[in-house]
Amino acid sequence: MPLPPTQPRISRWHWPLTVLGCLLPLLFGIALLYLAGLHQQKQHALTIARELLLRIERMLTEAERVNSKVADMVGQPCLAVLPALRREATKAALVRTINLADHEGAVYCTSLLGKVQQHAPKEAFFVGKIRLLPGSSWWPDHPVLSLRTPVPKGAVIINIDSTHLAKALTEVSGETLHAWLRVGPQWLDAQGHRYHHQPDAALAAMRSRMSLRYPLSITVGYPLATQTWSYWIPAHWSTLLLLLVGSLGCGAMTRWWLTRPNTPAQELRRGLHANEFIPYVQPVIDARTRQPCGIEVLMRWQHPQAGLLGPDCFIPQGRC
């Protein structure tokens, strides 16, 4: 007689294990999705920083080209070179003013005001080459980027309007991406505001790129708002939906595996470990004397579902 079919016993751990089998893939998938998104943001921020740096380097290269054109004017009287100086300033789209300085660092001629007396020594520039000024006497709240090119008789100083720099930063800045230009300890944001330190903006995936030609750098980063659920769910709803369906499938498979019916061999092994086999002692009687001459031990299986089973139900499985 074969072992009667049995139903799996429902353990108190089945439901917790089922929930765990559903949550683990979901949490693991969300963590992978977050790390992949963060890595993508970092790569994108680095790419944007490189592009911005190239654009600003091209602006400064153009300014240096203008400097080379007026280098011979340094040391000459301001009134003699002023018309030519203004022509060069007018031709250069990015240049606000061109300034001529003597070997002592005193600016004596500008394309805008003509003959002046201003102090602009080499030490006032970051590494003697560049500085970010808060503005000028006629426009004090409008920053300018000054590029200094030394020549034998002094230096040529070109002021680049921060509007052109801020425009380049604005084209990539927005609600999901911020960009800054750093010149020494000074910072310029996409609105053209100048700071003495890094702006207090909570950023994630921040990346910086330093120029190899000029002493400046570009910093690009994503605000922390892009790391919240209110941003992630609309941005990745399809992936999250697939992840949720897959996690529910894993939970269903875990439940099926825990509650599937055991095979006869598995059920026999379980019964042995659970000490469900009970010995029954049966006396042996001599037929002639009618006196007990021995005992016979018979094994029975006290099955939790099928009841008391005889040896014909489990001996064949035990032999296999």
CSV table of C-alpha atoms in Angstrom, one decimal:
chain,number,residue,atom,x,y,z
A,1,MET,CA,0.0,0.0,0.0
A,2,PRO,CA,1.6,3.3,-1.0
A,3,LEU,CA,1.9,6.3,1.3
A,4,PRO,CA,-1.4,8.3,1.2
A,5,PRO,CA,-1.1,11.7,-0.4
A,6,THR,CA,-0.5,14.4,2.1
A,7,GLN,CA,-0.8,18.2,2.1
A,8,PRO,CA,2.1,20.4,3.1
A,9,ARG,CA,1.9,21.6,6.6
A,10,ILE,CA,1.6,25.4,6.9
A,11,SER,CA,4.4,26.7,9.1
A,12,ARG,CA,4.3,30.0,11.0
A,13,TRP,CA,7.4,30.9,9.0
A,14,HIS,CA,5.9,30.5,5.6
A,15,TRP,CA,4.3,33.9,5.3
A,16,PRO,CA,7.3,35.8,6.7
A,17,LEU,CA,9.6,33.9,4.3
A,18,THR,CA,7.2,34.7,1.4
A,19,VAL,CA,7.2,38.4,2.3
A,20,LEU,CA,11.0,38.3,2.6
A,21,GLY,CA,11.2,36.6,-0.8
A,22,CYS,CA,9.2,39.4,-2.3
A,23,LEU,CA,10.9,42.3,-0.5
A,24,LEU,CA,14.5,41.3,-1.0
A,25,PRO,CA,14.4,41.5,-4.9
A,26,LEU,CA,12.5,44.7,-4.7
A,27,LEU,CA,14.9,46.4,-2.3
A,28,PHE,CA,17.9,45.1,-4.2
A,29,GLY,CA,16.5,46.3,-7.5
A,30,ILE,CA,15.7,49.7,-6.1
A,31,ALA,CA,19.3,50.0,-4.7
A,32,LEU,CA,20.7,49.0,-8.1
A,33,LEU,CA,18.4,51.5,-9.9
A,34,TYR,CA,19.5,54.3,-7.5
A,35,LEU,CA,23.2,53.5,-7.9
A,36,ALA,CA,22.9,53.3,-11.7
A,37,GLY,CA,21.0,56.6,-11.8
A,38,LEU,CA,23.6,58.2,-9.6
A,39,HIS,CA,26.4,57.0,-11.8
A,40,GLN,CA,24.6,58.2,-14.9
A,41,GLN,CA,24.2,61.7,-13.2
A,42,LYS,CA,27.9,61.8,-12.4
A,43,GLN,CA,28.9,60.9,-15.9
A,44,HIS,CA,26.5,63.5,-17.3
A,45,ALA,CA,27.7,66.2,-14.9
A,46,LEU,CA,31.3,65.4,-15.9
A,47,THR,CA,30.4,65.6,-19.6
A,48,ILE,CA,28.7,69.0,-19.1
A,49,ALA,CA,31.6,70.3,-17.1
A,50,ARG,CA,34.0,69.4,-20.0
A,51,GLU,CA,31.8,71.1,-22.6
A,52,LEU,CA,31.5,74.3,-20.5
A,53,LEU,CA,35.2,74.4,-19.8
A,54,LEU,CA,35.9,74.1,-23.6
A,55,ARG,CA,33.6,77.0,-24.3
A,56,ILE,CA,35.1,79.3,-21.6
A,57,GLU,CA,38.6,78.3,-22.8
A,58,ARG,CA,37.7,79.4,-26.3
A,59,MET,CA,36.5,82.8,-24.9
A,60,LEU,CA,39.8,83.3,-23.1
A,61,THR,CA,41.7,82.2,-26.2
A,62,GLU,CA,39.9,84.8,-28.2
A,63,ALA,CA,40.7,87.4,-25.6
A,64,GLU,CA,44.4,86.4,-25.7
A,65,ARG,CA,44.3,86.9,-29.4
A,66,VAL,CA,43.1,90.4,-28.9
A,67,ASN,CA,45.8,91.0,-26.3
A,68,SER,CA,48.5,90.0,-28.9
A,69,LYS,CA,47.1,92.5,-31.3
A,70,VAL,CA,47.4,95.5,-28.9
A,71,ALA,CA,50.6,94.3,-27.2
A,72,ASP,CA,52.7,96.8,-29.2
A,73,MET,CA,50.6,99.7,-27.8
A,74,VAL,CA,51.8,99.2,-24.2
A,75,GLY,CA,54.2,101.9,-23.2
A,76,GLN,CA,52.9,104.4,-25.9
A,77,PRO,CA,50.9,107.5,-24.9
A,78,CYS,CA,47.3,106.8,-24.3
A,79,LEU,CA,46.0,109.5,-26.6
A,80,ALA,CA,48.1,108.2,-29.4
A,81,VAL,CA,46.8,104.6,-29.2
A,82,LEU,CA,43.3,105.2,-27.9
A,83,PRO,CA,41.5,105.2,-31.4
A,84,ALA,CA,43.2,101.9,-32.3
A,85,LEU,CA,42.5,100.5,-28.9
A,86,ARG,CA,38.8,101.3,-29.2
A,87,ARG,CA,38.6,99.8,-32.6
A,88,GLU,CA,40.0,96.5,-31.4
A,89,ALA,CA,37.6,96.5,-28.4
A,90,THR,CA,34.7,97.1,-30.7
A,91,LYS,CA,35.7,94.2,-33.0
A,92,ALA,CA,35.9,91.7,-30.1
A,93,ALA,CA,32.4,90.6,-29.2
A,94,LEU,CA,33.3,89.2,-25.8
A,95,VAL,CA,35.5,92.1,-24.6
A,96,ARG,CA,34.1,94.9,-22.5
A,97,THR,CA,37.3,96.9,-22.2
A,98,ILE,CA,41.0,96.6,-23.1
A,99,ASN,CA,43.4,98.1,-20.6
A,100,LEU,CA,47.1,98.9,-20.9
A,101,ALA,CA,49.3,98.7,-17.8
A,102,ASP,CA,52.9,99.8,-17.3
A,103,HIS,CA,55.6,97.6,-15.8
A,104,GLU,CA,54.7,98.8,-12.3
A,105,GLY,CA,51.1,97.4,-12.6
A,106,ALA,CA,49.4,100.8,-13.1
A,107,VAL,CA,46.7,100.9,-15.7
A,108,TYR,CA,47.1,104.2,-17.6
A,109,CYS,CA,44.8,103.7,-20.6
A,110,THR,CA,41.5,102.0,-21.2
A,111,SER,CA,39.4,101.6,-24.3
A,112,LEU,CA,36.3,102.9,-22.4
A,113,LEU,CA,37.5,105.8,-20.3
A,114,GLY,CA,40.8,106.7,-22.1
A,115,LYS,CA,43.5,108.0,-19.9
A,116,VAL,CA,43.2,106.8,-16.3
A,117,GLN,CA,45.2,106.0,-13.2
A,118,GLN,CA,44.3,102.6,-11.7
A,119,HIS,CA,46.3,100.2,-9.7
A,120,ALA,CA,46.3,96.6,-11.0
A,121,PRO,CA,49.5,94.8,-9.9
A,122,LYS,CA,50.3,91.3,-10.9
A,123,GLU,CA,49.8,90.1,-7.3
A,124,ALA,CA,46.1,91.1,-7.5
A,125,PHE,CA,45.5,88.4,-10.1
A,126,PHE,CA,45.2,84.7,-9.4
A,127,VAL,CA,48.6,83.2,-10.2
A,128,GLY,CA,49.3,86.5,-11.9
A,129,LYS,CA,47.0,85.8,-14.8
A,130,ILE,CA,43.3,86.0,-14.1
A,131,ARG,CA,40.8,87.3,-11.6
A,132,LEU,CA,37.0,87.7,-11.1
A,133,LEU,CA,36.1,91.3,-10.2
A,134,PRO,CA,32.8,92.3,-8.5
A,135,GLY,CA,32.3,95.0,-11.1
A,136,SER,CA,33.5,98.4,-12.1
A,137,SER,CA,33.0,102.0,-11.0
A,138,TRP,CA,30.2,102.6,-13.5
A,139,TRP,CA,28.6,99.2,-13.0
A,140,PRO,CA,29.6,98.0,-9.5
A,141,ASP,CA,27.3,94.9,-9.3
A,142,HIS,CA,28.1,93.4,-12.6
A,143,PRO,CA,31.2,91.0,-12.4
A,144,VAL,CA,33.9,91.0,-15.0
A,145,LEU,CA,36.6,88.4,-15.7
A,146,SER,CA,40.0,90.1,-16.1
A,147,LEU,CA,42.7,88.3,-18.2
A,148,ARG,CA,46.2,89.6,-17.8
A,149,THR,CA,48.8,89.0,-20.5
A,150,PRO,CA,52.4,90.2,-19.7
A,151,VAL,CA,54.4,92.0,-22.4
A,152,PRO,CA,57.9,93.4,-22.3
A,153,LYS,CA,56.8,97.0,-21.3
A,154,GLY,CA,54.0,96.0,-19.0
A,155,ALA,CA,50.7,94.1,-19.5
A,156,VAL,CA,47.5,94.0,-21.4
A,157,ILE,CA,44.4,93.4,-19.3
A,158,ILE,CA,41.2,92.5,-21.0
A,159,ASN,CA,37.8,92.5,-19.1
A,160,ILE,CA,35.3,90.0,-20.3
A,161,ASP,CA,31.7,90.7,-19.4
A,162,SER,CA,30.3,88.1,-17.0
A,163,THR,CA,27.1,88.1,-19.1
A,164,HIS,CA,28.8,85.9,-21.7
A,165,LEU,CA,30.1,83.6,-19.0
A,166,ALA,CA,26.7,83.4,-17.2
A,167,LYS,CA,25.0,82.7,-20.5
A,168,ALA,CA,27.2,79.6,-21.0
A,169,LEU,CA,26.4,78.5,-17.5
A,170,THR,CA,22.7,79.2,-18.0
A,171,GLU,CA,22.4,77.0,-21.1
A,172,VAL,CA,23.0,73.9,-18.9
A,173,SER,CA,21.7,75.1,-15.6
A,174,GLY,CA,18.1,74.6,-14.6
A,175,GLU,CA,16.0,72.8,-12.0
A,176,THR,CA,17.9,69.6,-12.4
A,177,LEU,CA,21.4,70.8,-13.0
A,178,HIS,CA,23.5,73.6,-11.6
A,179,ALA,CA,26.9,74.9,-12.9
A,180,TRP,CA,29.5,77.4,-11.5
A,181,LEU,CA,32.7,78.9,-12.7
A,182,ARG,CA,35.5,79.1,-10.1
A,183,VAL,CA,38.5,81.5,-10.4
A,184,GLY,CA,40.7,81.1,-7.4
A,185,PRO,CA,38.5,81.7,-4.3
A,186,GLN,CA,35.8,83.4,-6.4
A,187,TRP,CA,32.7,81.7,-7.8
A,188,LEU,CA,30.3,82.8,-10.5
A,189,ASP,CA,26.8,81.2,-10.9
A,190,ALA,CA,24.5,81.1,-13.9
A,191,GLN,CA,22.7,84.3,-12.7
A,192,GLY,CA,25.9,86.2,-12.9
A,193,HIS,CA,26.3,86.5,-9.1
A,194,ARG,CA,29.8,86.4,-7.6
A,195,TYR,CA,30.6,84.6,-4.4
A,196,HIS,CA,33.7,84.6,-2.1
A,197,HIS,CA,33.1,80.9,-1.4
A,198,GLN,CA,31.3,78.0,-2.9
A,199,PRO,CA,27.6,78.7,-3.0
A,200,ASP,CA,25.6,76.9,-0.3
A,201,ALA,CA,23.7,74.5,-2.5
A,202,ALA,CA,23.0,70.9,-1.5
A,203,LEU,CA,24.2,68.9,-4.4
A,204,ALA,CA,24.5,65.3,-5.4
A,205,ALA,CA,26.6,63.8,-8.2
A,206,MET,CA,28.8,66.9,-8.2
A,207,ARG,CA,31.8,66.9,-10.6
A,208,SER,CA,34.5,69.5,-11.3
A,209,ARG,CA,36.8,69.9,-14.2
A,210,MET,CA,40.0,72.0,-14.0
A,211,SER,CA,41.5,73.8,-17.0
A,212,LEU,CA,45.0,72.9,-18.0
A,213,ARG,CA,45.5,76.2,-19.8
A,214,TYR,CA,44.0,78.7,-17.4
A,215,PRO,CA,43.7,78.8,-13.6
A,216,LEU,CA,40.0,78.2,-13.4
A,217,SER,CA,37.6,75.3,-13.1
A,218,ILE,CA,33.9,74.3,-13.8
A,219,THR,CA,31.7,72.6,-11.2
A,220,VAL,CA,28.5,70.9,-12.2
A,221,GLY,CA,26.1,69.1,-9.9
A,222,TYR,CA,22.5,67.9,-9.4
A,223,PRO,CA,20.4,69.3,-6.5
A,224,LEU,CA,19.4,66.8,-3.8
A,225,ALA,CA,15.8,67.2,-4.9
A,226,THR,CA,16.6,64.8,-7.8
A,227,GLN,CA,17.3,62.1,-5.2
A,228,THR,CA,13.9,62.1,-3.6
A,229,TRP,CA,10.9,59.8,-4.3
A,230,SER,CA,8.9,62.7,-5.8
A,231,TYR,CA,11.5,62.9,-8.6
A,232,TRP,CA,12.4,59.3,-8.9
A,233,ILE,CA,8.9,57.8,-9.3
A,234,PRO,CA,7.8,60.0,-12.2
A,235,ALA,CA,11.3,59.7,-13.9
A,236,HIS,CA,11.6,55.9,-13.5
A,237,TRP,CA,8.0,54.7,-13.1
A,238,SER,CA,8.2,52.1,-15.9
A,239,THR,CA,11.3,50.5,-14.5
A,240,LEU,CA,9.8,50.6,-10.9
A,241,LEU,CA,6.7,48.9,-12.2
A,242,LEU,CA,8.6,46.1,-13.9
A,243,LEU,CA,10.6,45.7,-10.7
A,244,LEU,CA,7.5,45.5,-8.6
A,245,VAL,CA,5.9,42.8,-10.9
A,246,GLY,CA,9.2,40.8,-10.8
A,247,SER,CA,9.3,41.0,-7.0
A,248,LEU,CA,5.7,39.8,-6.7
A,249,GLY,CA,6.7,36.9,-9.0
A,250,CYS,CA,9.6,36.1,-6.7
A,251,GLY,CA,7.3,36.1,-3.7
A,252,ALA,CA,4.8,33.8,-5.5
A,253,MET,CA,7.6,31.4,-6.3
A,254,THR,CA,8.9,31.5,-2.8
A,255,ARG,CA,5.4,30.7,-1.5
A,256,TRP,CA,5.0,27.8,-4.0
A,257,TRP,CA,8.3,26.3,-3.0
A,258,LEU,CA,7.5,26.5,0.7
A,259,THR,CA,4.0,25.0,0.4
A,260,ARG,CA,4.6,22.4,-2.4
A,261,PRO,CA,3.6,18.7,-1.5
A,262,ASN,CA,6.5,16.5,-0.3
A,263,THR,CA,7.4,13.4,-2.3
A,264,PRO,CA,7.1,10.0,-0.4
A,265,ALA,CA,10.9,9.9,0.1
A,266,GLN,CA,10.9,13.5,1.5
A,267,GLU,CA,7.9,12.7,3.7
A,268,LEU,CA,9.6,9.6,5.1
A,269,ARG,CA,12.8,11.5,5.8
A,270,ARG,CA,10.8,14.2,7.5
A,271,GLY,CA,9.0,11.7,9.7
A,272,LEU,CA,12.3,10.1,10.8
A,273,HIS,CA,13.7,13.5,11.9
A,274,ALA,CA,10.4,14.3,13.7
A,275,ASN,CA,10.4,11.0,15.6
A,276,GLU,CA,7.0,10.0,14.3
A,277,PHE,CA,7.7,6.3,14.1
A,278,ILE,CA,6.4,4.4,17.1
A,279,PRO,CA,7.3,0.8,18.1
A,280,TYR,CA,4.4,-1.5,19.1
A,281,VAL,CA,5.3,-4.7,21.1
A,282,GLN,CA,3.3,-7.8,20.2
A,283,PRO,CA,3.8,-11.1,22.2
A,284,VAL,CA,4.5,-14.4,20.4
A,285,ILE,CA,2.5,-17.4,21.8
A,286,ASP,CA,3.6,-21.0,21.4
A,287,ALA,CA,0.7,-22.9,19.7
A,288,ARG,CA,1.3,-26.1,21.6
A,289,THR,CA,1.9,-24.8,25.1
A,290,ARG,CA,-0.1,-21.7,24.7
A,291,GLN,CA,2.6,-19.9,26.6
A,292,PRO,CA,4.5,-16.7,25.5
A,293,CYS,CA,7.7,-17.6,23.9
A,294,GLY,CA,8.9,-14.1,22.7
A,295,ILE,CA,7.8,-10.7,21.5
A,296,GLU,CA,7.6,-9.1,18.1
A,297,VAL,CA,8.3,-5.3,17.6
A,298,LEU,CA,6.1,-3.8,15.0
A,299,MET,CA,6.7,-0.3,13.7
A,300,ARG,CA,3.9,2.2,13.1
A,301,TRP,CA,4.0,5.7,11.7
A,302,GLN,CA,2.0,8.3,13.6
A,303,HIS,CA,1.6,10.6,10.6
A,304,PRO,CA,0.3,14.2,11.5
A,305,GLN,CA,-2.2,14.2,8.7
A,306,ALA,CA,-2.8,10.6,7.6
A,307,GLY,CA,-3.0,9.1,11.1
A,308,LEU,CA,-1.5,5.8,12.2
A,309,LEU,CA,0.0,4.0,9.2
A,310,GLY,CA,1.1,0.4,8.9
A,311,PRO,CA,4.4,-0.8,7.6
A,312,ASP,CA,2.9,-1.5,4.2
A,313,CYS,CA,2.7,2.3,3.7
A,314,PHE,CA,6.3,3.1,4.3
A,315,ILE,CA,8.5,0.0,4.1
A,316,PRO,CA,8.6,0.1,0.2
A,317,GLN,CA,9.8,3.8,0.3
A,318,GLY,CA,12.4,2.9,3.0
A,319,ARG,CA,13.8,0.1,0.8
A,320,CYS,CA,14.1,2.6,-2.1
